[in-house]
Amino acid sequence: MIVTLIVVCEIAFWLLLAGGLALRYPARMPRTGAAVLLCEPVLELVLLVATAVDLKNGAQPDWKHGLAAVYVGFSVGLGRHTVRRVDAHVAHRFAGGPKPSRPPAGGPERTRYEWQAAGRWILAAAVAIALLQGAAWYVGGDAADPLRTWRQRMLWVIGINLVIALSYTFFPKAAPKASEPSRGAGSDEPAPRR
């Protein structure tokens, strides 16, 4: 039941996102679209409650309960950013909005970008760890071992993201050089000095 609910929540997330943005831009109903987008956190709440009820009714904790906690954690940590990025692309395509920015190619801006991305992933993993720990305390004993296994995986997620962000801090990518302005035919301006 839990795995099915996770799949349903993921599909519903994308359907709500598509519906909300379709109402917001092509249908020109921004308030209704925003209301639909605000329904997305309800999906995580439903999954969280369903998992808690399943454990309360005596279900043996296994990988599915851990996956539910991880799904909720990742929705909290990455969901808002995902919605904002997709919204920017749809606004550009259908409402004449500015072209969405791309990740910086290098320099301190790229380092900052990598730390922001790492922060989102670390938040996702930390929320998942907190939920997994709460479930482990609730279940208690050796029955919570599958939940502890997921907790260790989330520590790996944190470690990997810290390594990536630190690599950009200590070994930053060089910022791309600005291209020289091209001189038009017959221009009297001297070529820029190098």
mmCIF file of C-alpha atoms in Angstrom:
data_model
loop_
_atom_site.group_PDB
_atom_site.id
_atom_site.type_symbol
_atom_site.label_atom_id
_atom_site.label_comp_id
_atom_site.label_asym_id
_atom_site.label_seq_id
_atom_site.Cartn_x
_atom_site.Cartn_y
_atom_site.Cartn_z
ATOM 1 C CA MET A 1 0.000 0.000 0.000
ATOM 2 C CA ILE A 2 2.785 2.464 0.912
ATOM 3 C CA VAL A 3 4.667 2.028 -2.375
ATOM 4 C CA THR A 4 1.454 2.537 -4.330
ATOM 5 C CA LEU A 5 0.755 5.691 -2.327
ATOM 6 C CA ILE A 6 4.271 7.001 -3.027
ATOM 7 C CA VAL A 7 3.752 6.452 -6.770
ATOM 8 C CA VAL A 8 0.325 8.114 -6.592
ATOM 9 C CA CYS A 9 1.821 11.102 -4.717
ATOM 10 C CA GLU A 10 4.578 11.493 -7.313
ATOM 11 C CA ILE A 11 2.129 11.363 -10.209
ATOM 12 C CA ALA A 12 -0.231 13.733 -8.389
ATOM 13 C CA PHE A 13 2.677 16.146 -7.744
ATOM 14 C CA TRP A 14 3.355 16.473 -11.474
ATOM 15 C CA LEU A 15 -0.335 16.637 -12.353
ATOM 16 C CA LEU A 16 -0.923 19.405 -9.798
ATOM 17 C CA LEU A 17 2.161 21.232 -11.062
ATOM 18 C CA ALA A 18 1.022 20.976 -14.688
ATOM 19 C CA GLY A 19 -2.556 21.927 -13.806
ATOM 20 C CA GLY A 20 -1.526 24.846 -11.622
ATOM 21 C CA LEU A 21 0.820 26.257 -14.240
ATOM 22 C CA ALA A 22 -1.719 25.706 -17.037
ATOM 23 C CA LEU A 23 -4.265 27.700 -15.035
ATOM 24 C CA ARG A 24 -1.702 30.327 -14.148
ATOM 25 C CA TYR A 25 -0.376 31.068 -17.648
ATOM 26 C CA PRO A 26 -2.331 29.766 -20.664
ATOM 27 C CA ALA A 27 -5.723 30.099 -18.900
ATOM 28 C CA ARG A 28 -4.652 33.430 -17.296
ATOM 29 C CA MET A 29 -6.094 32.504 -13.897
ATOM 30 C CA PRO A 30 -3.095 33.203 -11.640
ATOM 31 C CA ARG A 31 -4.940 32.964 -8.312
ATOM 32 C CA THR A 32 -6.596 29.670 -9.182
ATOM 33 C CA GLY A 33 -3.274 28.322 -10.448
ATOM 34 C CA ALA A 34 -1.533 29.390 -7.235
ATOM 35 C CA ALA A 35 -4.270 27.712 -5.185
ATOM 36 C CA VAL A 36 -3.728 24.463 -7.084
ATOM 37 C CA LEU A 37 0.036 24.702 -6.540
ATOM 38 C CA LEU A 38 -0.519 25.244 -2.814
ATOM 39 C CA CYS A 39 -2.283 21.855 -2.663
ATOM 40 C CA GLU A 40 0.997 20.050 -3.295
ATOM 41 C CA PRO A 41 2.137 19.925 0.366
ATOM 42 C CA VAL A 42 -1.114 18.094 1.137
ATOM 43 C CA LEU A 43 0.282 15.120 -0.803
ATOM 44 C CA GLU A 44 3.232 14.781 1.571
ATOM 45 C CA LEU A 45 0.932 15.157 4.569
ATOM 46 C CA VAL A 46 -1.326 12.365 3.264
ATOM 47 C CA LEU A 47 1.685 10.086 2.739
ATOM 48 C CA LEU A 48 3.074 10.893 6.182
ATOM 49 C CA VAL A 49 -0.246 10.191 7.903
ATOM 50 C CA ALA A 50 -0.785 6.976 5.914
ATOM 51 C CA THR A 51 2.677 5.727 6.891
ATOM 52 C CA ALA A 52 2.112 6.562 10.567
ATOM 53 C CA VAL A 53 -1.288 4.829 10.549
ATOM 54 C CA ASP A 54 0.230 1.777 8.860
ATOM 55 C CA LEU A 55 2.915 1.534 11.562
ATOM 56 C CA LYS A 56 0.363 2.160 14.316
ATOM 57 C CA ASN A 57 -1.804 -0.676 13.022
ATOM 58 C CA GLY A 58 1.083 -3.068 13.618
ATOM 59 C CA ALA A 59 2.785 -3.191 10.219
ATOM 60 C CA GLN A 60 6.370 -4.401 10.404
ATOM 61 C CA PRO A 61 8.645 -1.502 9.368
ATOM 62 C CA ASP A 62 10.485 -2.215 6.149
ATOM 63 C CA TRP A 63 12.110 -0.415 3.236
ATOM 64 C CA LYS A 64 8.732 0.973 2.078
ATOM 65 C CA HIS A 65 8.229 2.976 5.272
ATOM 66 C CA GLY A 66 11.768 4.299 4.972
ATOM 67 C CA LEU A 67 11.165 5.233 1.346
ATOM 68 C CA ALA A 68 8.041 7.165 2.373
ATOM 69 C CA ALA A 69 10.066 9.204 4.883
ATOM 70 C CA VAL A 70 12.740 9.866 2.256
ATOM 71 C CA TYR A 71 10.103 10.915 -0.284
ATOM 72 C CA VAL A 72 8.611 13.411 2.177
ATOM 73 C CA GLY A 73 12.075 14.734 3.053
ATOM 74 C CA PHE A 74 13.008 15.231 -0.575
ATOM 75 C CA SER A 75 9.675 16.913 -1.297
ATOM 76 C CA VAL A 76 10.367 19.365 1.526
ATOM 77 C CA GLY A 77 13.976 20.023 0.503
ATOM 78 C CA LEU A 78 13.660 20.034 -3.280
ATOM 79 C CA GLY A 79 9.968 20.562 -4.054
ATOM 80 C CA ARG A 80 9.855 24.349 -3.831
ATOM 81 C CA HIS A 81 12.946 24.748 -6.007
ATOM 82 C CA THR A 82 11.521 22.332 -8.589
ATOM 83 C CA VAL A 83 8.229 24.243 -8.716
ATOM 84 C CA ARG A 84 10.052 27.570 -9.100
ATOM 85 C CA ARG A 85 12.267 26.279 -11.925
ATOM 86 C CA VAL A 86 9.362 24.756 -13.852
ATOM 87 C CA ASP A 87 7.314 27.914 -13.243
ATOM 88 C CA ALA A 88 10.120 30.049 -14.717
ATOM 89 C CA HIS A 89 10.257 27.883 -17.843
ATOM 90 C CA VAL A 90 6.476 27.955 -18.324
ATOM 91 C CA ALA A 91 6.357 31.722 -17.707
ATOM 92 C CA HIS A 92 9.033 32.199 -20.364
ATOM 93 C CA ARG A 93 7.252 29.947 -22.858
ATOM 94 C CA PHE A 94 3.662 31.084 -22.372
ATOM 95 C CA ALA A 95 3.705 34.494 -20.671
ATOM 96 C CA GLY A 96 6.677 36.295 -22.190
ATOM 97 C CA GLY A 97 8.698 36.010 -19.001
ATOM 98 C CA PRO A 98 12.471 36.251 -18.990
ATOM 99 C CA LYS A 99 14.485 33.262 -20.112
ATOM 100 C CA PRO A 100 15.312 31.129 -17.053
ATOM 101 C CA SER A 101 18.869 31.513 -15.907
ATOM 102 C CA ARG A 102 21.336 28.720 -16.393
ATOM 103 C CA PRO A 103 23.784 27.644 -13.706
ATOM 104 C CA PRO A 104 26.852 29.883 -13.694
ATOM 105 C CA ALA A 105 29.723 28.443 -15.701
ATOM 106 C CA GLY A 106 32.401 29.255 -13.141
ATOM 107 C CA GLY A 107 33.858 31.694 -10.687
ATOM 108 C CA PRO A 108 32.479 32.528 -7.241
ATOM 109 C CA GLU A 109 28.929 32.497 -8.650
ATOM 110 C CA ARG A 110 29.288 28.794 -9.487
ATOM 111 C CA THR A 111 30.636 28.052 -6.010
ATOM 112 C CA ARG A 112 27.658 29.859 -4.470
ATOM 113 C CA TYR A 113 25.291 27.965 -6.773
ATOM 114 C CA GLU A 114 26.800 24.612 -5.753
ATOM 115 C CA TRP A 115 26.460 25.459 -2.043
ATOM 116 C CA GLN A 116 22.816 26.428 -2.556
ATOM 117 C CA ALA A 117 22.162 23.135 -4.362
ATOM 118 C CA ALA A 118 23.971 21.225 -1.614
ATOM 119 C CA GLY A 119 21.891 23.075 0.991
ATOM 120 C CA ARG A 120 18.662 21.900 -0.641
ATOM 121 C CA TRP A 121 19.837 18.283 -0.763
ATOM 122 C CA ILE A 122 21.140 18.437 2.806
ATOM 123 C CA LEU A 123 17.814 19.861 4.001
ATOM 124 C CA ALA A 124 16.000 17.034 2.190
ATOM 125 C CA ALA A 125 18.219 14.407 3.786
ATOM 126 C CA ALA A 126 17.981 16.038 7.242
ATOM 127 C CA VAL A 127 14.165 16.069 7.114
ATOM 128 C CA ALA A 128 14.199 12.422 6.016
ATOM 129 C CA ILE A 129 16.588 11.528 8.867
ATOM 130 C CA ALA A 130 14.339 13.286 11.391
ATOM 131 C CA LEU A 131 11.276 11.403 10.124
ATOM 132 C CA LEU A 132 13.162 8.108 10.071
ATOM 133 C CA GLN A 133 14.434 8.690 13.608
ATOM 134 C CA GLY A 134 10.924 9.522 14.824
ATOM 135 C CA ALA A 135 9.594 6.337 13.249
ATOM 136 C CA ALA A 136 12.461 4.303 14.737
ATOM 137 C CA TRP A 137 11.699 5.650 18.224
ATOM 138 C CA TYR A 138 8.025 4.927 17.710
ATOM 139 C CA VAL A 139 8.642 1.336 16.598
ATOM 140 C CA GLY A 140 11.634 0.682 18.850
ATOM 141 C CA GLY A 141 13.969 -2.293 19.083
ATOM 142 C CA ASP A 142 15.347 -4.366 16.252
ATOM 143 C CA ALA A 143 12.174 -3.844 14.210
ATOM 144 C CA ALA A 144 13.469 -0.378 13.318
ATOM 145 C CA ASP A 145 16.592 -1.693 11.530
ATOM 146 C CA PRO A 146 15.214 -1.049 7.999
ATOM 147 C CA LEU A 147 14.587 2.572 9.010
ATOM 148 C CA ARG A 148 18.138 2.892 10.326
ATOM 149 C CA THR A 149 19.454 1.620 6.986
ATOM 150 C CA TRP A 150 17.664 4.481 5.200
ATOM 151 C CA ARG A 151 19.082 6.909 7.745
ATOM 152 C CA GLN A 152 22.620 5.791 6.841
ATOM 153 C CA ARG A 153 21.846 6.330 3.158
ATOM 154 C CA MET A 154 20.740 9.874 3.915
ATOM 155 C CA LEU A 155 24.031 10.500 5.698
ATOM 156 C CA TRP A 156 25.741 9.443 2.449
ATOM 157 C CA VAL A 157 23.595 11.966 0.550
ATOM 158 C CA ILE A 158 24.731 14.702 2.937
ATOM 159 C CA GLY A 159 28.379 13.643 2.637
ATOM 160 C CA ILE A 160 28.343 13.498 -1.163
ATOM 161 C CA ASN A 161 26.765 16.947 -1.430
ATOM 162 C CA LEU A 162 29.281 18.404 1.010
ATOM 163 C CA VAL A 163 32.154 16.918 -1.014
ATOM 164 C CA ILE A 164 30.757 18.395 -4.243
ATOM 165 C CA ALA A 165 30.266 21.854 -2.710
ATOM 166 C CA LEU A 166 33.691 21.773 -1.048
ATOM 167 C CA SER A 167 35.317 20.754 -4.332
ATOM 168 C CA TYR A 168 33.948 23.926 -5.935
ATOM 169 C CA THR A 169 35.190 25.920 -2.952
ATOM 170 C CA PHE A 170 38.765 24.612 -2.970
ATOM 171 C CA PHE A 171 39.055 23.932 -6.708
ATOM 172 C CA PRO A 172 36.776 26.550 -8.274
ATOM 173 C CA LYS A 173 35.995 26.448 -11.943
ATOM 174 C CA ALA A 174 37.418 29.441 -13.747
ATOM 175 C CA ALA A 175 34.888 32.032 -14.786
ATOM 176 C CA PRO A 176 34.473 32.171 -18.558
ATOM 177 C CA LYS A 177 36.171 35.097 -20.221
ATOM 178 C CA ALA A 178 33.858 37.664 -21.712
ATOM 179 C CA SER A 179 33.923 37.497 -25.477
ATOM 180 C CA GLU A 180 35.419 40.462 -27.202
ATOM 181 C CA PRO A 181 33.016 42.736 -29.017
ATOM 182 C CA SER A 182 33.214 42.197 -32.751
ATOM 183 C CA ARG A 183 34.235 45.155 -34.854
ATOM 184 C CA GLY A 184 31.901 45.997 -37.651
ATOM 185 C CA ALA A 185 33.212 46.540 -41.162
ATOM 186 C CA GLY A 186 34.465 50.100 -41.602
ATOM 187 C CA SER A 187 34.483 50.820 -37.870
ATOM 188 C CA ASP A 188 36.859 53.593 -36.827
ATOM 189 C CA GLU A 189 37.174 52.293 -33.282
ATOM 190 C CA PRO A 190 40.499 50.753 -32.409
ATOM 191 C CA ALA A 191 40.565 47.111 -31.402
ATOM 192 C CA PRO A 192 40.408 46.677 -27.626
ATOM 193 C CA ARG A 193 43.701 46.090 -25.852
ATOM 194 C CA ARG A 194 44.391 42.684 -24.412
#
